[in-house]
Amino acid sequence: MKLFVTGGAGFIGSNFILYWMKHHPEDRVVNYDALTYAGNLENLREIEHLPQYQFVKGDICDRATVLEAMRGTDVVVHFAAESHVDRSIMHPSAFVHTNVLGTQVLLDCAKEVGIRRFHHISTDEVFGTLELGSAEKFNEQTPYAPHSPYSASKAGSDHLVRAYADTYGLPISITNCSNNYGPYQFPEKLMGLAITNLLEGKKVPVYSPGSQVRDWLYVEDHVRAIELVLQKGAEGSTYCIGGMNQDISNLDVVKMIISIMGFKDEMIEIVGDRPGHDVRYAIDWSKIHTELGWSPSVTLEQGLKKTIDWFADHQEWWQSIKTGAYLDYYEVQYGERI
Ligand code: NAD
Ligand code: DAU
């Protein structure tokens, strides 16, 4: 089988390729990635020599390059996106371009090439927000109500994927997953930022008031869920994926990281809030559990310990990222707040 993976040099995409090549060595994998600030071929060093693996540098909005690289593909797994909410608030147009137009170009090419499955990686953020303290959860029937330019662009991409299935009969599936954390997470997202800031002896910025809730999932558990959907998920289906059974606030997550790493809560800096901030995410993942037998394999505490160990053991990886353009971004995002 030939897989065409977009965004395979990013956080989740590279974890997916590393996992897939280990567990499915008979398959060929094309990693199609534009190498934006978030793409890093270092993530794939351990498999880049394998003859079944091929990297193609290209933009998903560039139809000719996509079409050429996609020929002969059985399954498209589409991760490529602009993925950080705070950056979408600063520069929304890149999000619409890549996430909406790029997805449409990929769908068009998949239709022309004739694939067995187009699997779209989406997010729980398309559903908007839940009330703080409520017992409600997002599920596959939850109406879309995105709040940030990022989540609105992901919602647009989900609608296009379903439109191509309904209009042209393209065989698709979609997963809407919650917040991932783990190895190779770009240190702009809360977990990677908190751990690397602490390793540098710097404070962790927590958006006010810190009571916001996310549904945390260790990245390899997300990857295993995608594997199951590709293997056994029904064509045309959507699956919600999440990792938690009970709410935990951002402040408590950061305190957990601080305590595991042996610091004190004085390393927390409460800063101004994110505009349009969704206050609570929680996922009902019973459909993928019942139909495909998936459940998370690690608790938040176990996953955090593994992630902290990984960042502590891979200082060169994140230190080489936290220079130059990253520092410019950090200054604009946090400069006056921390
Ligand atoms: P990331 O930002 O770490 O990686 C994105 C990758 O896409 C990078 O390698 C980048 O170079 C590539 N890319 C960006 N624009 C491109 C373009 N125009 N053409 C080709 N490649 C391009 O993202 P991530 O956190 O790994 O997220 C991957 C996917 O999973 C995204 O679609 C995101 O919406 C979704 N998702 C992420 C999370 C999360 O917690 N990170 C949770 C649920 C869903
Ligand atoms: O829910 C899935 C989504 O999770 C993915 O679709 C996105 O690609 C991914 O970026 C992530 O979005 P969030 O906005 O939830 O993740 P982030 O790590 O940016 O923030 C997590 C929470 O922590 C959120 O409530 C905002 C807060 N936060 C974030 C940063 C970066 C802080 O308090 N301080 C920070 O410095």
Short mmCIF file of C-alpha atoms and ligand atoms in Angstrom, two decimals, residues 6-15 31-41 43 55-62 66 78-84 94 97-99 102 106 120-125 150 154 157 175-181 184-186 188-189 215-217 219 222 226 241, ligand 1:
data_model
loop_
_atom_site.label_atom_id
_atom_site.label_comp_id
_atom_site.label_asym_id
_atom_site.label_seq_id
_atom_site.Cartn_x
_atom_site.Cartn_y
_atom_site.Cartn_z
CA THR A 6 0.71 15.60 4.12
CA GLY A 7 2.39 17.58 6.92
CA GLY A 8 4.53 14.59 7.89
CA ALA A 9 7.37 16.83 9.11
CA GLY A 10 5.16 18.41 11.76
CA PHE A 11 4.37 17.24 15.29
CA ILE A 12 1.58 14.68 14.81
CA GLY A 13 2.46 13.83 11.19
CA SER A 14 6.03 12.84 12.08
CA ASN A 15 4.83 10.75 15.03
CA ASN A 31 5.76 12.57 3.13
CA TYR A 32 4.54 15.71 1.35
CA ASP A 33 5.38 18.84 3.35
CA ALA A 34 6.16 22.48 2.60
CA LEU A 35 8.52 22.74 5.61
CA THR A 36 6.99 25.85 7.11
CA TYR A 37 8.32 27.08 10.48
CA ALA A 38 6.56 24.04 12.03
CA GLY A 39 8.05 21.39 9.71
CA ASN A 40 11.30 19.74 10.74
CA LEU A 41 12.96 16.84 8.92
CA ASN A 43 11.91 14.44 13.40
CA PHE A 55 10.11 13.04 1.21
CA VAL A 56 8.67 15.52 -1.28
CA LYS A 57 8.94 19.21 -0.49
CA GLY A 58 5.79 20.92 -1.70
CA ASP A 59 2.86 23.12 -0.83
CA ILE A 60 -0.57 21.49 -0.66
CA CYS A 61 -1.95 24.55 -2.50
CA ASP A 62 0.26 23.75 -5.53
CA VAL A 66 0.57 17.52 -5.46
CA HIS A 78 -3.96 14.75 5.52
CA PHE A 79 -2.23 16.43 8.49
CA ALA A 80 -0.79 19.55 6.80
CA ALA A 81 -2.20 22.73 8.26
CA GLU A 82 -1.43 25.97 9.96
CA SER A 83 -2.19 24.69 13.45
CA HIS A 84 -1.60 27.31 16.17
CA ALA A 94 -2.37 31.92 5.95
CA HIS A 97 -5.08 29.62 2.38
CA THR A 98 -3.50 26.41 3.64
CA ASN A 99 -6.34 24.84 5.61
CA GLY A 102 -4.96 23.48 0.38
CA LEU A 106 -5.75 17.81 -2.24
CA HIS A 120 -8.71 14.08 7.03
CA ILE A 121 -7.17 14.97 10.40
CA SER A 122 -9.35 17.52 12.10
CA THR A 123 -9.87 19.00 15.51
CA ASP A 124 -12.46 19.26 18.29
CA GLU A 125 -12.11 23.06 18.02
CA TYR A 150 -7.84 28.52 12.98
CA LYS A 154 -10.52 23.69 9.94
CA SER A 157 -11.87 21.99 5.44
CA THR A 175 -11.20 12.31 12.85
CA ASN A 176 -11.83 15.25 15.21
CA CYS A 177 -9.23 15.01 17.93
CA SER A 178 -8.53 16.97 21.10
CA ASN A 179 -5.24 18.52 22.32
CA ASN A 180 -2.21 16.33 21.63
CA TYR A 181 1.08 16.46 23.53
CA TYR A 184 8.30 16.64 18.66
CA GLN A 185 5.57 19.09 19.73
CA PHE A 186 6.53 22.53 18.49
CA GLU A 188 4.60 27.22 20.89
CA LYS A 189 1.74 25.06 22.23
CA ASP A 215 -8.96 17.35 26.74
CA TRP A 216 -5.36 16.12 26.66
CA LEU A 217 -4.22 13.11 24.59
CA VAL A 219 0.22 11.81 20.60
CA HIS A 222 -3.94 9.70 18.53
CA ILE A 226 -5.87 7.01 13.07
CA ILE A 241 -11.00 11.24 19.72
P1 NAD B 1 2.19 21.26 13.10
O1 NAD B 1 1.98 22.73 12.99
O2 NAD B 1 3.15 20.73 14.09
O3 NAD B 1 2.64 20.69 11.67
C1 NAD B 1 2.04 21.09 10.49
C2 NAD B 1 2.87 20.54 9.33
O4 NAD B 1 2.21 20.91 8.09
C3 NAD B 1 4.29 21.11 9.24
O5 NAD B 1 5.20 20.08 8.96
C4 NAD B 1 4.22 22.11 8.10
O6 NAD B 1 5.45 22.27 7.42
C5 NAD B 1 3.16 21.47 7.21
N1 NAD B 1 2.49 22.46 6.36
C6 NAD B 1 1.92 23.62 6.76
N2 NAD B 1 1.42 24.27 5.69
C7 NAD B 1 1.65 23.48 4.61
C8 NAD B 1 1.36 23.60 3.23
N3 NAD B 1 0.75 24.69 2.72
N4 NAD B 1 1.73 22.60 2.39
C9 NAD B 1 2.37 21.50 2.89
N5 NAD B 1 2.69 21.35 4.18
C10 NAD B 1 2.34 22.33 5.03
O7 NAD B 1 0.74 20.65 13.29
P2 NAD B 1 0.26 19.44 14.23
O8 NAD B 1 0.07 19.94 15.59
O9 NAD B 1 1.13 18.27 13.96
O10 NAD B 1 -1.18 19.19 13.61
C11 NAD B 1 -1.34 18.32 12.48
C12 NAD B 1 -2.81 18.26 12.10
O11 NAD B 1 -3.57 17.78 13.22
C13 NAD B 1 -3.41 19.62 11.74
O12 NAD B 1 -4.30 19.42 10.67
C14 NAD B 1 -4.17 20.04 13.00
O13 NAD B 1 -5.26 20.86 12.67
C15 NAD B 1 -4.62 18.69 13.51
N6 NAD B 1 -4.82 18.59 14.97
C16 NAD B 1 -3.83 18.99 15.83
C17 NAD B 1 -3.99 18.82 17.20
C18 NAD B 1 -2.92 19.23 18.18
O14 NAD B 1 -3.17 19.18 19.39
N7 NAD B 1 -1.73 19.60 17.74
C19 NAD B 1 -5.17 18.25 17.69
C20 NAD B 1 -6.18 17.86 16.79
C21 NAD B 1 -5.97 18.03 15.42
#
